[in-house]
Coordinates of C-alpha atoms in Angstrom, one line a residue:
M1 CA 55.4 163.9 120.2
N2 CA 51.8 165.0 121.2
T3 CA 49.8 164.0 118.5
S4 CA 46.3 164.8 119.9
P5 CA 43.8 165.8 116.3
L6 CA 42.7 169.3 115.5
L7 CA 38.2 170.0 115.4
V8 CA 37.9 173.2 113.2
G9 CA 35.7 175.0 112.2
V10 CA 34.3 177.5 108.8
V11 CA 32.3 180.0 109.3
Q12 CA 30.0 180.5 106.7
L13 CA 28.0 184.0 106.6
N14 CA 27.5 187.0 104.9
S15 CA 28.8 190.2 105.9
E16 CA 27.1 193.4 105.5
L17 CA 29.6 195.8 103.6
L18 CA 30.4 198.6 105.6
A19 CA 28.7 197.7 109.1
L20 CA 31.6 197.3 111.2
E21 CA 30.1 197.1 114.7
S22 CA 26.9 194.5 113.5
N23 CA 29.3 192.5 111.6
L24 CA 31.7 192.3 115.1
S25 CA 28.5 191.4 117.1
A26 CA 28.0 188.2 114.7
H27 CA 31.7 187.4 114.8
A28 CA 31.4 187.6 118.4
D29 CA 28.1 185.7 118.8
W30 CA 29.5 182.8 115.8
I31 CA 32.9 182.6 118.3
R32 CA 30.8 181.4 121.3
T33 CA 28.5 178.7 119.6
A34 CA 31.9 177.0 118.4
E35 CA 33.8 178.0 121.1
S36 CA 30.2 175.9 122.4
E37 CA 31.5 172.8 120.4
S38 CA 34.7 172.8 121.9
I39 CA 36.3 173.6 118.4
E40 CA 39.7 174.7 118.7
L41 CA 41.0 176.7 115.4
L42 CA 37.5 178.6 113.4
L43 CA 38.3 180.6 110.4
F44 CA 35.9 183.5 108.6
P45 CA 36.1 183.9 105.3
E46 CA 38.1 186.8 103.3
L47 CA 37.7 190.8 104.6
S48 CA 34.8 188.7 106.6
L49 CA 34.1 192.5 109.2
T50 CA 33.5 194.5 106.8
G51 CA 32.5 193.3 103.5
Y52 CA 34.2 193.2 100.2
Q53 CA 33.3 195.6 97.6
L54 CA 34.7 198.8 99.6
G55 CA 36.1 200.8 96.6
R56 CA 37.0 204.4 97.3
R57 CA 34.7 203.6 101.6
T58 CA 38.3 201.4 101.8
P59 CA 39.7 204.0 104.7
E60 CA 36.1 204.2 106.6
A61 CA 36.3 200.2 107.1
A62 CA 40.1 200.1 108.1
M63 CA 41.8 199.6 111.6
R64 CA 44.9 199.0 112.8
A65 CA 46.7 195.6 113.8
D66 CA 46.3 196.4 117.3
D67 CA 42.6 197.8 117.4
E68 CA 40.6 197.1 120.6
R69 CA 37.6 195.8 118.4
L70 CA 39.8 192.3 117.5
K71 CA 41.2 192.1 121.0
S72 CA 37.7 192.1 122.4
L73 CA 37.1 189.1 119.8
A74 CA 39.9 187.6 120.3
R75 CA 39.0 187.6 124.7
I76 CA 36.0 185.6 123.6
A77 CA 37.3 182.6 123.5
P78 CA 41.2 182.6 124.4
N79 CA 41.9 179.3 123.8
M80 CA 40.2 179.0 120.5
T81 CA 42.5 180.3 117.3
V82 CA 40.9 182.5 115.7
V83 CA 41.1 183.5 112.0
V84 CA 38.9 187.1 111.1
G85 CA 39.0 189.4 107.6
F86 CA 39.6 192.6 107.6
V87 CA 41.4 195.9 106.2
E88 CA 44.3 196.5 107.8
Q89 CA 45.6 200.7 107.9
A90 CA 48.9 200.0 108.4
S91 CA 50.2 203.8 108.2
P92 CA 48.0 207.1 106.8
G93 CA 46.7 205.9 103.3
E94 CA 48.4 202.4 103.3
Y95 CA 45.8 199.7 102.9
Y96 CA 46.3 195.8 103.3
N97 CA 43.2 192.6 102.1
A98 CA 44.4 190.8 105.4
V99 CA 43.7 188.8 108.5
A100 CA 44.1 188.6 111.8
Y101 CA 45.3 185.2 113.7
L102 CA 43.5 186.0 116.8
K103 CA 45.0 183.6 120.2
Q104 CA 45.1 183.6 123.3
G105 CA 43.3 186.9 124.1
E106 CA 45.9 188.7 121.8
I107 CA 46.0 189.2 118.4
A108 CA 48.7 187.1 117.8
A109 CA 49.8 187.2 113.7
V110 CA 48.5 189.5 110.5
Y111 CA 49.0 188.1 107.2
R112 CA 48.3 190.5 104.7
K113 CA 47.1 189.8 100.7
I114 CA 49.9 189.3 98.7
N115 CA 48.1 188.3 95.2
L116 CA 45.5 191.1 94.3
P117 CA 43.0 190.7 91.3
T118 CA 42.6 193.9 89.0
Y119 CA 40.7 192.5 86.6
G120 CA 37.1 191.1 85.6
G121 CA 35.0 192.6 87.8
L122 CA 37.4 192.8 90.4
E123 CA 39.5 195.8 91.4
E124 CA 42.0 195.8 94.5
G125 CA 45.0 196.7 93.0
K126 CA 43.5 199.9 92.7
W127 CA 42.4 199.9 96.5
Y128 CA 44.9 198.1 98.6
H129 CA 48.9 197.6 98.8
S130 CA 50.2 193.8 97.9
G131 CA 51.8 191.8 100.9
E132 CA 54.6 191.0 100.6
D133 CA 55.3 187.7 103.7
L134 CA 54.0 184.5 103.8
V135 CA 52.6 184.2 107.7
Q136 CA 53.0 180.7 109.7
M137 CA 51.0 180.4 112.9
E138 CA 51.2 177.4 115.4
C139 CA 47.7 176.4 116.6
K140 CA 48.5 174.7 119.2
P141 CA 51.3 172.1 119.6
N142 CA 52.2 170.2 116.6
W143 CA 49.7 172.1 114.4
N144 CA 51.0 175.1 112.5
A145 CA 49.1 176.9 110.2
S146 CA 49.3 178.7 106.6
T147 CA 46.8 181.2 104.8
L148 CA 46.7 182.2 101.8
I149 CA 43.8 184.8 100.9
C150 CA 41.5 184.4 98.0
A151 CA 43.8 185.1 94.3
D152 CA 46.9 183.9 96.6
L153 CA 45.2 180.7 96.3
W154 CA 45.6 181.5 92.0
N155 CA 49.1 181.7 91.9
P156 CA 50.1 178.1 92.1
A157 CA 54.4 179.7 93.3
L158 CA 52.4 181.3 97.0
V159 CA 51.0 177.8 97.2
H160 CA 54.6 176.5 96.5
C161 CA 55.9 178.8 98.8
A162 CA 54.1 178.2 101.5
M163 CA 54.0 174.5 102.3
L164 CA 57.7 174.3 101.5
R165 CA 57.4 175.7 105.3
R166 CA 55.4 172.2 105.8
P167 CA 52.0 173.8 107.8
E168 CA 50.0 170.5 108.5
L169 CA 47.2 173.2 107.3
L170 CA 46.4 175.3 104.3
L171 CA 43.9 178.2 105.4
A172 CA 41.9 179.8 102.6
P173 CA 39.5 182.9 103.5
V174 CA 37.7 183.9 99.9
N175 CA 35.2 186.3 98.6
S176 CA 34.2 184.3 95.8
A177 CA 30.7 185.6 93.8
S178 CA 29.6 184.0 90.4
A179 CA 30.5 185.6 87.4
I180 CA 32.7 188.1 89.0
V181 CA 35.8 187.0 86.4
S182 CA 34.0 186.3 83.6
D183 CA 30.5 184.5 82.8
E184 CA 32.9 181.7 80.6
F185 CA 34.6 181.2 84.3
S186 CA 32.9 179.6 86.9
N187 CA 33.7 179.6 90.5
E188 CA 31.7 177.4 91.9
N189 CA 33.3 175.0 89.9
N190 CA 37.0 175.8 89.3
W191 CA 37.2 176.6 93.2
Q192 CA 36.2 172.8 94.3
T193 CA 39.3 172.4 91.5
N194 CA 41.5 174.2 93.3
V195 CA 41.6 173.5 96.7
S196 CA 41.2 169.3 95.9
F197 CA 44.1 170.2 94.1
Y198 CA 46.1 171.4 96.6
A199 CA 45.2 168.9 99.5
M200 CA 45.5 166.0 97.7
L201 CA 49.2 167.6 95.7
Y202 CA 51.2 168.7 99.2
G203 CA 49.2 166.2 101.9
V204 CA 47.5 169.1 103.6
P205 CA 44.1 169.7 105.2
V206 CA 42.3 173.1 103.0
L207 CA 39.7 174.9 104.9
M208 CA 37.6 177.0 102.4
A209 CA 35.7 179.5 104.0
N210 CA 33.6 181.6 102.3
R211 CA 30.4 184.0 101.6
Y212 CA 26.5 183.4 100.9
G213 CA 24.7 185.5 99.6
A214 CA 24.2 189.6 98.1
E215 CA 26.1 192.2 98.5
G216 CA 25.1 194.8 96.0
D217 CA 24.8 193.5 92.6
A218 CA 27.1 190.1 93.3
W219 CA 26.1 187.2 94.6
F220 CA 28.2 184.8 96.9
W221 CA 27.8 181.3 96.2
G222 CA 28.8 179.6 99.4
G223 CA 30.3 176.3 98.5
S224 CA 32.7 176.7 101.9
R225 CA 34.2 173.4 102.6
I226 CA 36.7 171.3 104.7
L227 CA 39.2 169.0 102.8
G228 CA 41.0 166.1 104.3
P229 CA 44.6 165.8 102.8
R230 CA 43.8 163.6 100.1
G231 CA 41.0 165.7 98.7
E232 CA 38.2 164.6 100.5
I233 CA 36.0 166.5 102.0
L234 CA 34.9 166.5 105.8
A235 CA 32.1 168.8 105.6
Q236 CA 30.5 170.8 103.4
A237 CA 28.4 174.4 104.0
E238 CA 24.7 173.8 102.8
D239 CA 23.4 177.1 101.2
R240 CA 22.8 179.4 104.1
E241 CA 24.8 180.5 107.0
C242 CA 26.5 178.2 108.6
L243 CA 29.5 176.8 110.7
I244 CA 30.8 173.1 109.7
S245 CA 33.5 171.4 111.0
A246 CA 35.6 168.6 111.1
E247 CA 37.9 166.4 112.8
L248 CA 42.0 166.6 111.3
D249 CA 44.5 164.3 112.8
L250 CA 48.2 164.2 112.1
N251 CA 48.6 160.6 111.2
S252 CA 46.4 160.7 108.0
I253 CA 48.6 163.9 107.3
A254 CA 51.9 162.0 107.5
A255 CA 49.9 158.9 105.3
A256 CA 49.0 161.6 102.6
R257 CA 52.8 162.6 102.4
F258 CA 54.2 159.4 102.6
D259 CA 52.2 158.2 99.1
H260 CA 52.8 161.6 97.5
P261 CA 55.7 163.1 99.2
A262 CA 55.7 166.6 96.5
M263 CA 57.7 168.5 99.7
R264 CA 60.2 166.6 99.7
D265 CA 60.4 165.9 96.7
A266 CA 60.4 169.7 95.0
N267 CA 64.4 170.2 94.8
T268 CA 64.0 173.9 95.7
P269 CA 68.0 174.2 95.0
L270 CA 67.5 173.5 91.1
I271 CA 63.6 175.9 91.1
Q272 CA 65.4 178.7 92.6
R273 CA 68.4 178.1 90.2
L274 CA 66.1 177.6 86.8
L275 CA 63.9 180.9 88.0
N276 CA 67.9 182.5 87.7
Q277 CA 68.4 181.7 84.3
P278 CA 67.8 184.4 81.9

């Protein structure tokens, strides 16, 4: 079995609201930089091509999953798997907060955010349709990645369902702003707890990509990081736009999952029975 390591990267940047051409250019530059460092999987933040606070202007930012602009990004580094955030237009008036997997010069898959937060200063349920399926993507042989977007990771059932498919990686593109939920809910502290818990519990490396900088009255605090399969920090972004990277290996994942076999002992039939009880 091929057990070669995987070099992964996370881009922490501050996308410009509704400036698709400028954001596409910035993405192209970061992809080229990552390619020069031999990175094999590159993750951008949630809605990285559009900015976050789109509101009623969401349709202006939307593109179809086969958009030529996405294909152009994919062709820059065809041997790299690149995950970018965008607004997908599926049909007239039907929009999703989504990520596109770019691989081998093509749009290989799209994942649509399922859990749309509509509380505090968050209004996604007003503008987007909710996704209905999980997506797992092979980055290279024996390396499969599952992506959950931001608030998806605050629904433990979604994380558990994704992990039961046994991906080697969990990708977490987010748009997390300080105090956007409430003054008492610390995104800075709670996101650290969230991703380190899942990494440790399931023995899965986690790539978290957040923004850094201002958008209107929101401050995106950064904190992007790459965690190993025991929840340890392998790389963490400074307070600026930057690229971080780390090398992951399957033996470390195997050892973590052998020590704590959360997926082996999940007892899915029992959980299904309990969920079906009145």
